[in-house]
PDB file of C-alpha atoms in Angstrom:
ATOM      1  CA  UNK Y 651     -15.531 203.995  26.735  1.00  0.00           C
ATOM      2  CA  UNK Y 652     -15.514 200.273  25.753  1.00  0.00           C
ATOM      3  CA  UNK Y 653     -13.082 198.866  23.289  1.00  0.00           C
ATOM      4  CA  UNK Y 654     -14.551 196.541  21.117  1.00  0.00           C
ATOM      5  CA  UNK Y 655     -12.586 193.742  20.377  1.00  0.00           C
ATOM      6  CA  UNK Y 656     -13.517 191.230  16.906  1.00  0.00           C
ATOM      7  CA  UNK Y 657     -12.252 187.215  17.168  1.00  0.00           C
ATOM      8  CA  UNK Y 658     -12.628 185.287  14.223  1.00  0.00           C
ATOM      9  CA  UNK Y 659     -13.042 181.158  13.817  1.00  0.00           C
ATOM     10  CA  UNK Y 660     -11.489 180.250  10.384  1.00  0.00           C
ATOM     11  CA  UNK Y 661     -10.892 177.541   7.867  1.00  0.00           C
ATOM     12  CA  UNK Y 662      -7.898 177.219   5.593  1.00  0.00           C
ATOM     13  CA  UNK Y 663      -7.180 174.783   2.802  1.00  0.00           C
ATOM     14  CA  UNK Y 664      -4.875 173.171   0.694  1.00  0.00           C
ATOM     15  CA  UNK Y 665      -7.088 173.551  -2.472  1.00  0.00           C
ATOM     16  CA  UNK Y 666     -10.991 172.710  -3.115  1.00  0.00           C
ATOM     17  CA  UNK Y 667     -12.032 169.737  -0.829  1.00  0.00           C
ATOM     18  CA  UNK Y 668      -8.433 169.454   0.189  1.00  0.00           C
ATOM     19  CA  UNK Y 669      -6.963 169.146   3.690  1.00  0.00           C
ATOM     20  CA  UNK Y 670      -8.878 171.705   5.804  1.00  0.00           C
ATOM     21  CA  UNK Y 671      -7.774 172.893   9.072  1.00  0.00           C
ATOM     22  CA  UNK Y 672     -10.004 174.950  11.618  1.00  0.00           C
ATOM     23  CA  UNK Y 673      -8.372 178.023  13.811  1.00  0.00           C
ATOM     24  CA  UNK Y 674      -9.516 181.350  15.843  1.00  0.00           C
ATOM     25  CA  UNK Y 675      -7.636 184.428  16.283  1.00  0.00           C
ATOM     26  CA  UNK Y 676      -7.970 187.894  17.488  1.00  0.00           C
ATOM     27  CA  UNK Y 677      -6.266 189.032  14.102  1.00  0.00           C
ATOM     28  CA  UNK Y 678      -7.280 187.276  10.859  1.00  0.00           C
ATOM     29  CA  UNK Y 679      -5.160 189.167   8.653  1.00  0.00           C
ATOM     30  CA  UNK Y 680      -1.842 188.090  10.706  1.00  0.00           C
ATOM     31  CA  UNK Y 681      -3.020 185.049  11.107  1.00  0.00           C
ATOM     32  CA  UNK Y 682      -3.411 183.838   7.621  1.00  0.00           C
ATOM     33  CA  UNK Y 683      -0.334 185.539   6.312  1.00  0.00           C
ATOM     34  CA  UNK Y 684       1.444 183.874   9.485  1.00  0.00           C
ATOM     35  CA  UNK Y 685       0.394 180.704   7.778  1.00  0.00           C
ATOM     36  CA  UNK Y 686       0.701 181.737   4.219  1.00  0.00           C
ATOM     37  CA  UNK Y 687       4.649 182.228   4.509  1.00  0.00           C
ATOM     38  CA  UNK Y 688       5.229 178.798   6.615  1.00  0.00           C
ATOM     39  CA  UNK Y 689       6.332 181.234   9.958  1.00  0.00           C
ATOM     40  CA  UNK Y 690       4.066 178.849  12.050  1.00  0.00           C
ATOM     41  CA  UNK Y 691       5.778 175.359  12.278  1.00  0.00           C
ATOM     42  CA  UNK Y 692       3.844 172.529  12.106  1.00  0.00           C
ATOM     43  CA  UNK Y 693       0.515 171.199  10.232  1.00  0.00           C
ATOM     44  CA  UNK Y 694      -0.381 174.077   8.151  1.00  0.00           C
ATOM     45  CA  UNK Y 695       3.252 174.051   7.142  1.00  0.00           C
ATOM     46  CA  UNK Y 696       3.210 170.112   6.344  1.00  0.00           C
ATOM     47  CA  UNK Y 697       0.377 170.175   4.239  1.00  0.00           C
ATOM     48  CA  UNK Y 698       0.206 173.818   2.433  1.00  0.00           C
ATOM     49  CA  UNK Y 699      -2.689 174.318   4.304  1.00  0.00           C
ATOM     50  CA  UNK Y 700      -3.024 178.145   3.393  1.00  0.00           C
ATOM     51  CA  UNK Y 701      -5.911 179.267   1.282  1.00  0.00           C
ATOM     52  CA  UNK Y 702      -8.910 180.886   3.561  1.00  0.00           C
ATOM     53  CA  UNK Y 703     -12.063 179.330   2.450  1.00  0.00           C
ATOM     54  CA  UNK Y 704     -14.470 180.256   5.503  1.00  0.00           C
ATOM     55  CA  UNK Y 705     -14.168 182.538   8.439  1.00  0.00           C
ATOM     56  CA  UNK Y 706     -16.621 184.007  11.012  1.00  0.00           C
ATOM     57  CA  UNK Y 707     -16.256 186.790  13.651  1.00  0.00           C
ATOM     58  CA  UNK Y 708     -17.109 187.062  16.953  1.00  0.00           C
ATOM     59  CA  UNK Y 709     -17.337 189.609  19.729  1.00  0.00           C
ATOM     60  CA  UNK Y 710     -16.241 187.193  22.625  1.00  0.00           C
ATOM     61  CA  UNK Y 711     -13.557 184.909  22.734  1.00  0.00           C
ATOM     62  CA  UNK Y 712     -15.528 182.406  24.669  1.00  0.00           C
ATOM     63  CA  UNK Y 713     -18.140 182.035  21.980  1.00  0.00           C
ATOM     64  CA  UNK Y 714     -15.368 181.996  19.244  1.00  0.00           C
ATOM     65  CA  UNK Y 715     -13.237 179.261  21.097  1.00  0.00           C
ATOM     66  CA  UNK Y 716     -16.163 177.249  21.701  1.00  0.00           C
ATOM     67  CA  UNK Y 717     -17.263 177.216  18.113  1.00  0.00           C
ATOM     68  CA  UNK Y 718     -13.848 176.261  17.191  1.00  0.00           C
ATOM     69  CA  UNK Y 719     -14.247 173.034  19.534  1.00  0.00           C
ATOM     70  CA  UNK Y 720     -17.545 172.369  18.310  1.00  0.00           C
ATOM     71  CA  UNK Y 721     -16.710 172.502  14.659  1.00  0.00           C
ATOM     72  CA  UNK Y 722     -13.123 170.335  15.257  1.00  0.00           C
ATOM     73  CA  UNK Y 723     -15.795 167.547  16.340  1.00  0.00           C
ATOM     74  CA  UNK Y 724     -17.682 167.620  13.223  1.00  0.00           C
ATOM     75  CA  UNK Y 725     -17.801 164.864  10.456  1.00  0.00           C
ATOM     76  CA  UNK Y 726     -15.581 166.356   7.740  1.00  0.00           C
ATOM     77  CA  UNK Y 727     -18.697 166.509   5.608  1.00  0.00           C
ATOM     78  CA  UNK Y 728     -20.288 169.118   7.521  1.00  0.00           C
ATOM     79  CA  UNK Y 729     -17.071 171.155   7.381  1.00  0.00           C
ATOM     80  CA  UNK Y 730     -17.275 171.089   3.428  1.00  0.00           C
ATOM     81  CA  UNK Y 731     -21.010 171.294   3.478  1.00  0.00           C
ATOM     82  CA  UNK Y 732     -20.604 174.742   5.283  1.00  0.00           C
ATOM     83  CA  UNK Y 733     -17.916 176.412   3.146  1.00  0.00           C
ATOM     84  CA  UNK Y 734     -19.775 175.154  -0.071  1.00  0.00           C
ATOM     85  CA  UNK Y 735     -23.031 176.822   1.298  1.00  0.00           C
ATOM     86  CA  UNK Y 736     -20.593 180.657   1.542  1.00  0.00           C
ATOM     87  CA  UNK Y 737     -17.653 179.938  -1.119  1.00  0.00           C
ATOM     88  CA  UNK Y 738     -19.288 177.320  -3.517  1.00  0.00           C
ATOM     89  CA  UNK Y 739     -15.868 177.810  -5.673  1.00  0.00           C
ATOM     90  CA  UNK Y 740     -13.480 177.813  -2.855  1.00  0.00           C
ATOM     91  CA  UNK Y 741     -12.211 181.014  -3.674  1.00  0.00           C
ATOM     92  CA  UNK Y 742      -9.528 181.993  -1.333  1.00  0.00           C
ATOM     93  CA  UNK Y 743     -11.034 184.554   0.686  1.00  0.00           C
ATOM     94  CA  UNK Y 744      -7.935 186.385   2.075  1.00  0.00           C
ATOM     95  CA  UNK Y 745      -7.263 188.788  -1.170  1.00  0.00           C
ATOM     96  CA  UNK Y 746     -10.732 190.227  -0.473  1.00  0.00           C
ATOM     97  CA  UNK Y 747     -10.425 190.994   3.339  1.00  0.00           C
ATOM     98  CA  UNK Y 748     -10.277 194.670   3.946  1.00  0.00           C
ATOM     99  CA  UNK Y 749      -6.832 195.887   4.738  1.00  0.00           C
ATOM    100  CA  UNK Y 750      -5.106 193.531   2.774  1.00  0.00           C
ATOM    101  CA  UNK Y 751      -2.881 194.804   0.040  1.00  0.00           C
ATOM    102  CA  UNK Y 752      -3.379 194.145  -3.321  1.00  0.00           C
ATOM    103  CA  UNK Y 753      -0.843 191.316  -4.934  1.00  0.00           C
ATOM    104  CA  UNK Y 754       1.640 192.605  -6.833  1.00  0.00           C
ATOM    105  CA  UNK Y 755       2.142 191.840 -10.547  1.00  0.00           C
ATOM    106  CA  UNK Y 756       5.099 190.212 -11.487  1.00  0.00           C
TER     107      UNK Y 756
END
């Protein structure tokens, strides 16, 4: 029996057309909320660069890692051009992942 594993390349960002930043991970859920409560040190942290605009999954790390590369090279234009074309409103996507708990009213 073959486990099958899911990858995911991702964009996060400060607010619409804001500072974008461009990850993969094996677990998106973790990874965003690893960003979302400033546990990972460093740019995300500096710039509140936490609302998931764009993600897409993969079945092989190779392919996810390379699209990562690929899409780190791109003019920033492209980068908005393709989460415009998905999330027109930059809508953070996390809330709507399956899995994710609902947010709490206050």
């Amino acid at each position: 029996m073959s486990i099958v594993h899911s990858y995911w390349v991702y964009i996060l960002a400060s607010k619409p057309r804001g500072t974008l930043y461009i990850g993969v991970t094996n677990g998106l859920i973790r990874r965003v909320e690893e960003h979302r409560s400033g546990s990972i040190r460093g740019f995300t942290q500096r710039y509140r660069v936490n609302q998931l605009v764009w993600f897409q999954e993969f079945c092989r790390i190779d392919e996810a890692i390379q699209r990562e590369k690929t899409m780190k090279e791109w003019p920033r234009d492209w980068k908005v051009n393709l989460i415009e074309r998905e999330n027109p409103h930059w809508q953070d996507l996390y809330p709507s992942l399956p899995g994710v708990a609902p947010a709490r009213k206050l």
